[in-house]
Amino acid sequence: ETAARRLEELEILYANTPIGLCYTDTDLRVVHLNPLFARLSGRSPEELVGAPLTDLLPADIARHLVPQLRRVARGAVSAPGLQIHGRLSDAREYVWIAHTHPTHSRDGAVTGIITVLQDVTDLVKRQREVETVRDRLAEAQSVARVGSWEWNLLVDEVWWSRELYEIFGEDAHCRVEAMQKFIQAWKDGY
């Protein structure tokens, strides 16, 4: 009874995890996949068991992921963090991070591949927004000839904006001396 309950818990976890999970054999035929991974093809997991993984992946994903899966099937080291850009049937652009890991028999032979796909579309969008704001701030500081800085007292780290380096004529490799110069200039009423 404990084993049956444990199996049921694992199946619930597998079906409801917020990442796409797929297990293929070394010929890249689907052995098992969760609903989120199956959603890439628009079909149910049951329809896809036994099918070549290449049949269910959209072309944008397959172009990047399948070569990596073939390398892992031949015994290459697993590949964490492959970033893949693509579109699904809804025509929206997505960004995924793919992780591929081989499974091995007791004698060390590769028996299959675990593929994990995580949708990081919103994270990438937020990173781009932060970069845009950062670029606009740098441009505004440059035009106004105003710099900014931060001093993290907990770890004694100082960060200067590009414009502050320009104002004081320092390069990014002279942080300690530059900070001392800045503090002195501040004390002197720069």
mmCIF file of C-alpha atoms in Angstrom:
data_model
loop_
_atom_site.group_PDB
_atom_site.id
_atom_site.type_symbol
_atom_site.label_atom_id
_atom_site.label_comp_id
_atom_site.label_asym_id
_atom_site.label_seq_id
_atom_site.Cartn_x
_atom_site.Cartn_y
_atom_site.Cartn_z
ATOM 1 C CA GLU A 1 0.000 0.000 0.000
ATOM 2 C CA THR A 2 2.836 2.416 0.774
ATOM 3 C CA ALA A 3 4.447 1.785 -2.617
ATOM 4 C CA ALA A 4 1.115 2.335 -4.390
ATOM 5 C CA ARG A 5 0.525 5.575 -2.481
ATOM 6 C CA ARG A 6 4.061 6.742 -3.219
ATOM 7 C CA LEU A 7 3.609 5.964 -6.941
ATOM 8 C CA GLU A 8 0.341 7.909 -6.972
ATOM 9 C CA GLU A 9 2.058 10.899 -5.324
ATOM 10 C CA LEU A 10 4.843 10.805 -7.910
ATOM 11 C CA GLU A 11 2.340 10.612 -10.756
ATOM 12 C CA ILE A 12 0.464 13.626 -9.351
ATOM 13 C CA LEU A 13 3.722 15.540 -9.030
ATOM 14 C CA TYR A 14 4.788 14.585 -12.565
ATOM 15 C CA ALA A 15 1.444 15.565 -14.081
ATOM 16 C CA ASN A 16 1.184 18.893 -12.261
ATOM 17 C CA THR A 17 4.735 20.206 -12.212
ATOM 18 C CA PRO A 18 5.069 23.647 -13.857
ATOM 19 C CA ILE A 19 7.838 22.483 -16.202
ATOM 20 C CA GLY A 20 7.789 20.210 -19.234
ATOM 21 C CA LEU A 21 9.240 16.753 -18.559
ATOM 22 C CA CYS A 22 9.945 14.086 -21.160
ATOM 23 C CA TYR A 23 11.777 10.758 -21.052
ATOM 24 C CA THR A 24 12.918 9.277 -24.360
ATOM 25 C CA ASP A 25 14.902 6.204 -25.310
ATOM 26 C CA THR A 26 18.224 6.605 -27.110
ATOM 27 C CA ASP A 27 16.407 6.628 -30.478
ATOM 28 C CA LEU A 28 14.525 9.704 -29.214
ATOM 29 C CA ARG A 29 11.188 7.894 -29.034
ATOM 30 C CA VAL A 30 8.906 9.135 -26.255
ATOM 31 C CA VAL A 31 8.691 6.751 -23.315
ATOM 32 C CA HIS A 32 6.843 9.135 -21.010
ATOM 33 C CA LEU A 33 6.019 12.837 -20.880
ATOM 34 C CA ASN A 34 3.937 15.123 -18.753
ATOM 35 C CA PRO A 35 0.986 17.216 -19.998
ATOM 36 C CA LEU A 36 2.987 20.434 -20.100
ATOM 37 C CA PHE A 37 5.597 18.916 -22.434
ATOM 38 C CA ALA A 38 2.839 17.350 -24.560
ATOM 39 C CA ARG A 39 1.221 20.776 -24.915
ATOM 40 C CA LEU A 40 4.085 21.739 -27.247
ATOM 41 C CA SER A 41 2.497 19.511 -29.864
ATOM 42 C CA GLY A 42 -1.119 20.215 -28.955
ATOM 43 C CA ARG A 43 -1.789 16.516 -28.306
ATOM 44 C CA SER A 44 -2.262 14.409 -25.187
ATOM 45 C CA PRO A 45 0.620 12.552 -23.534
ATOM 46 C CA GLU A 46 -1.072 9.211 -24.310
ATOM 47 C CA GLU A 47 -1.070 9.968 -28.048
ATOM 48 C CA LEU A 48 2.651 10.683 -28.023
ATOM 49 C CA VAL A 49 4.082 7.666 -26.200
ATOM 50 C CA GLY A 50 6.177 5.724 -28.709
ATOM 51 C CA ALA A 51 6.311 8.594 -31.192
ATOM 52 C CA PRO A 52 9.607 10.119 -32.269
ATOM 53 C CA LEU A 53 10.270 13.241 -30.223
ATOM 54 C CA THR A 54 10.952 15.078 -33.485
ATOM 55 C CA ASP A 55 7.275 14.557 -34.436
ATOM 56 C CA LEU A 56 5.968 16.454 -31.434
ATOM 57 C CA LEU A 57 8.408 19.343 -31.184
ATOM 58 C CA PRO A 58 7.738 22.579 -33.058
ATOM 59 C CA ALA A 59 10.471 23.236 -35.641
ATOM 60 C CA ASP A 60 11.974 26.127 -33.635
ATOM 61 C CA ILE A 61 12.535 23.873 -30.644
ATOM 62 C CA ALA A 62 13.570 20.776 -32.593
ATOM 63 C CA ARG A 63 16.247 22.657 -34.523
ATOM 64 C CA HIS A 64 18.080 23.469 -31.269
ATOM 65 C CA LEU A 65 17.153 20.595 -28.990
ATOM 66 C CA VAL A 66 17.384 17.483 -31.175
ATOM 67 C CA PRO A 67 21.125 17.797 -31.961
ATOM 68 C CA GLN A 68 21.826 18.090 -28.229
ATOM 69 C CA LEU A 69 19.642 15.075 -27.476
ATOM 70 C CA ARG A 70 21.496 13.017 -30.080
ATOM 71 C CA ARG A 71 24.846 13.973 -28.512
ATOM 72 C CA VAL A 72 23.589 12.955 -25.067
ATOM 73 C CA ALA A 73 22.259 9.659 -26.487
ATOM 74 C CA ARG A 74 25.777 8.950 -27.805
ATOM 75 C CA GLY A 75 27.220 9.498 -24.334
ATOM 76 C CA ALA A 76 28.043 13.206 -24.288
ATOM 77 C CA VAL A 77 27.848 15.106 -21.044
ATOM 78 C CA SER A 78 24.409 16.436 -20.218
ATOM 79 C CA ALA A 79 23.678 19.975 -21.284
ATOM 80 C CA PRO A 80 22.051 22.246 -18.735
ATOM 81 C CA GLY A 81 20.662 25.590 -19.716
ATOM 82 C CA LEU A 82 20.229 25.528 -23.496
ATOM 83 C CA GLN A 83 18.141 28.614 -24.311
ATOM 84 C CA ILE A 84 15.631 28.097 -27.113
ATOM 85 C CA HIS A 85 13.487 30.751 -28.797
ATOM 86 C CA GLY A 86 10.433 29.686 -30.759
ATOM 87 C CA ARG A 87 6.735 29.962 -31.488
ATOM 88 C CA LEU A 88 3.872 27.620 -30.756
ATOM 89 C CA SER A 89 0.565 27.354 -32.586
ATOM 90 C CA ASP A 90 -0.677 30.499 -30.815
ATOM 91 C CA ALA A 91 2.027 32.430 -32.779
ATOM 92 C CA ARG A 92 3.357 33.955 -29.546
ATOM 93 C CA GLU A 93 7.141 34.010 -29.123
ATOM 94 C CA TYR A 94 8.386 31.846 -26.278
ATOM 95 C CA VAL A 95 11.747 31.339 -24.632
ATOM 96 C CA TRP A 96 12.575 28.037 -22.973
ATOM 97 C CA ILE A 97 15.533 26.760 -21.036
ATOM 98 C CA ALA A 98 16.175 23.101 -21.856
ATOM 99 C CA HIS A 99 18.125 20.695 -19.681
ATOM 100 C CA THR A 100 19.002 17.226 -20.982
ATOM 101 C CA HIS A 101 20.336 14.418 -18.810
ATOM 102 C CA PRO A 102 21.131 10.813 -19.745
ATOM 103 C CA THR A 103 19.971 7.820 -17.754
ATOM 104 C CA HIS A 104 22.346 4.866 -17.469
ATOM 105 C CA SER A 105 22.179 1.121 -16.988
ATOM 106 C CA ARG A 106 24.196 -0.515 -14.204
ATOM 107 C CA ASP A 107 27.073 -1.028 -16.650
ATOM 108 C CA GLY A 108 27.107 2.683 -17.546
ATOM 109 C CA ALA A 109 25.456 2.519 -20.975
ATOM 110 C CA VAL A 110 23.060 5.355 -21.847
ATOM 111 C CA THR A 111 19.506 3.989 -21.703
ATOM 112 C CA GLY A 112 17.487 7.142 -22.219
ATOM 113 C CA ILE A 113 17.330 10.896 -21.910
ATOM 114 C CA ILE A 114 15.436 13.090 -19.505
ATOM 115 C CA THR A 115 14.534 16.464 -21.003
ATOM 116 C CA VAL A 116 13.279 19.340 -18.886
ATOM 117 C CA LEU A 117 11.811 22.425 -20.568
ATOM 118 C CA GLN A 118 11.106 25.513 -18.522
ATOM 119 C CA ASP A 119 9.211 28.447 -19.994
ATOM 120 C CA VAL A 120 11.248 31.560 -19.139
ATOM 121 C CA THR A 121 9.462 33.900 -21.539
ATOM 122 C CA ASP A 122 8.267 36.301 -18.842
ATOM 123 C CA LEU A 123 11.661 36.311 -17.112
ATOM 124 C CA VAL A 124 13.454 37.153 -20.371
ATOM 125 C CA LYS A 125 10.885 39.882 -21.091
ATOM 126 C CA ARG A 126 11.497 41.411 -17.632
ATOM 127 C CA GLN A 127 15.278 41.239 -18.146
ATOM 128 C CA ARG A 128 14.915 43.091 -21.444
ATOM 129 C CA GLU A 129 12.775 45.740 -19.748
ATOM 130 C CA VAL A 130 15.424 46.206 -17.032
ATOM 131 C CA GLU A 131 18.146 46.522 -19.687
ATOM 132 C CA THR A 132 16.078 49.140 -21.535
ATOM 133 C CA VAL A 133 15.578 51.169 -18.349
ATOM 134 C CA ARG A 134 19.276 50.842 -17.519
ATOM 135 C CA ASP A 135 20.244 52.038 -21.022
ATOM 136 C CA ARG A 136 17.845 54.988 -20.792
ATOM 137 C CA LEU A 137 19.231 55.952 -17.382
ATOM 138 C CA ALA A 138 22.798 55.794 -18.732
ATOM 139 C CA GLU A 139 21.820 57.976 -21.676
ATOM 140 C CA ALA A 140 20.055 60.497 -19.434
ATOM 141 C CA GLN A 141 23.068 60.623 -17.104
ATOM 142 C CA SER A 142 25.371 61.159 -20.048
ATOM 143 C CA VAL A 143 23.297 64.024 -21.455
ATOM 144 C CA ALA A 144 22.965 65.665 -18.031
ATOM 145 C CA ARG A 145 26.552 64.881 -16.991
ATOM 146 C CA VAL A 146 25.245 63.313 -13.781
ATOM 147 C CA GLY A 147 26.573 60.052 -12.411
ATOM 148 C CA SER A 148 25.314 57.678 -9.769
ATOM 149 C CA TRP A 149 26.891 55.248 -7.380
ATOM 150 C CA GLU A 150 26.023 52.658 -4.757
ATOM 151 C CA TRP A 151 28.036 51.509 -1.788
ATOM 152 C CA ASN A 152 26.996 48.209 -0.226
ATOM 153 C CA LEU A 153 28.313 48.569 3.303
ATOM 154 C CA LEU A 154 27.594 44.935 4.166
ATOM 155 C CA VAL A 155 30.134 43.628 1.657
ATOM 156 C CA ASP A 156 32.040 46.869 1.075
ATOM 157 C CA GLU A 157 31.342 46.867 -2.651
ATOM 158 C CA VAL A 158 30.998 50.027 -4.673
ATOM 159 C CA TRP A 159 29.284 50.382 -8.015
ATOM 160 C CA TRP A 160 29.665 53.432 -10.256
ATOM 161 C CA SER A 161 27.665 54.343 -13.313
ATOM 162 C CA ARG A 162 29.561 54.786 -16.567
ATOM 163 C CA GLU A 163 28.970 58.523 -16.428
ATOM 164 C CA LEU A 164 30.478 58.846 -12.957
ATOM 165 C CA TYR A 165 33.656 57.252 -14.290
ATOM 166 C CA GLU A 166 33.577 59.748 -17.165
ATOM 167 C CA ILE A 167 33.116 62.674 -14.798
ATOM 168 C CA PHE A 168 36.076 61.652 -12.647
ATOM 169 C CA GLY A 169 38.193 60.403 -15.549
ATOM 170 C CA GLU A 170 38.623 56.935 -14.090
ATOM 171 C CA ASP A 171 38.369 53.521 -15.678
ATOM 172 C CA ALA A 172 36.390 50.634 -14.243
ATOM 173 C CA HIS A 173 39.505 48.857 -12.934
ATOM 174 C CA CYS A 174 40.375 51.530 -10.379
ATOM 175 C CA ARG A 175 37.334 51.239 -8.096
ATOM 176 C CA VAL A 176 39.095 51.588 -4.737
ATOM 177 C CA GLU A 177 41.176 54.544 -5.759
ATOM 178 C CA ALA A 178 38.234 56.037 -7.601
ATOM 179 C CA MET A 179 35.977 55.697 -4.559
ATOM 180 C CA GLN A 180 38.581 57.329 -2.338
ATOM 181 C CA LYS A 181 38.915 60.141 -4.868
ATOM 182 C CA PHE A 182 35.137 60.495 -4.987
ATOM 183 C CA ILE A 183 34.780 60.644 -1.203
ATOM 184 C CA GLN A 184 37.547 63.228 -0.989
ATOM 185 C CA ALA A 185 35.960 65.301 -3.755
ATOM 186 C CA TRP A 186 32.626 65.077 -1.964
ATOM 187 C CA LYS A 187 34.214 66.214 1.294
ATOM 188 C CA ASP A 188 35.910 69.090 -0.565
ATOM 189 C CA GLY A 189 32.557 70.228 -1.990
ATOM 190 C CA TYR A 190 33.192 69.105 -5.607
#
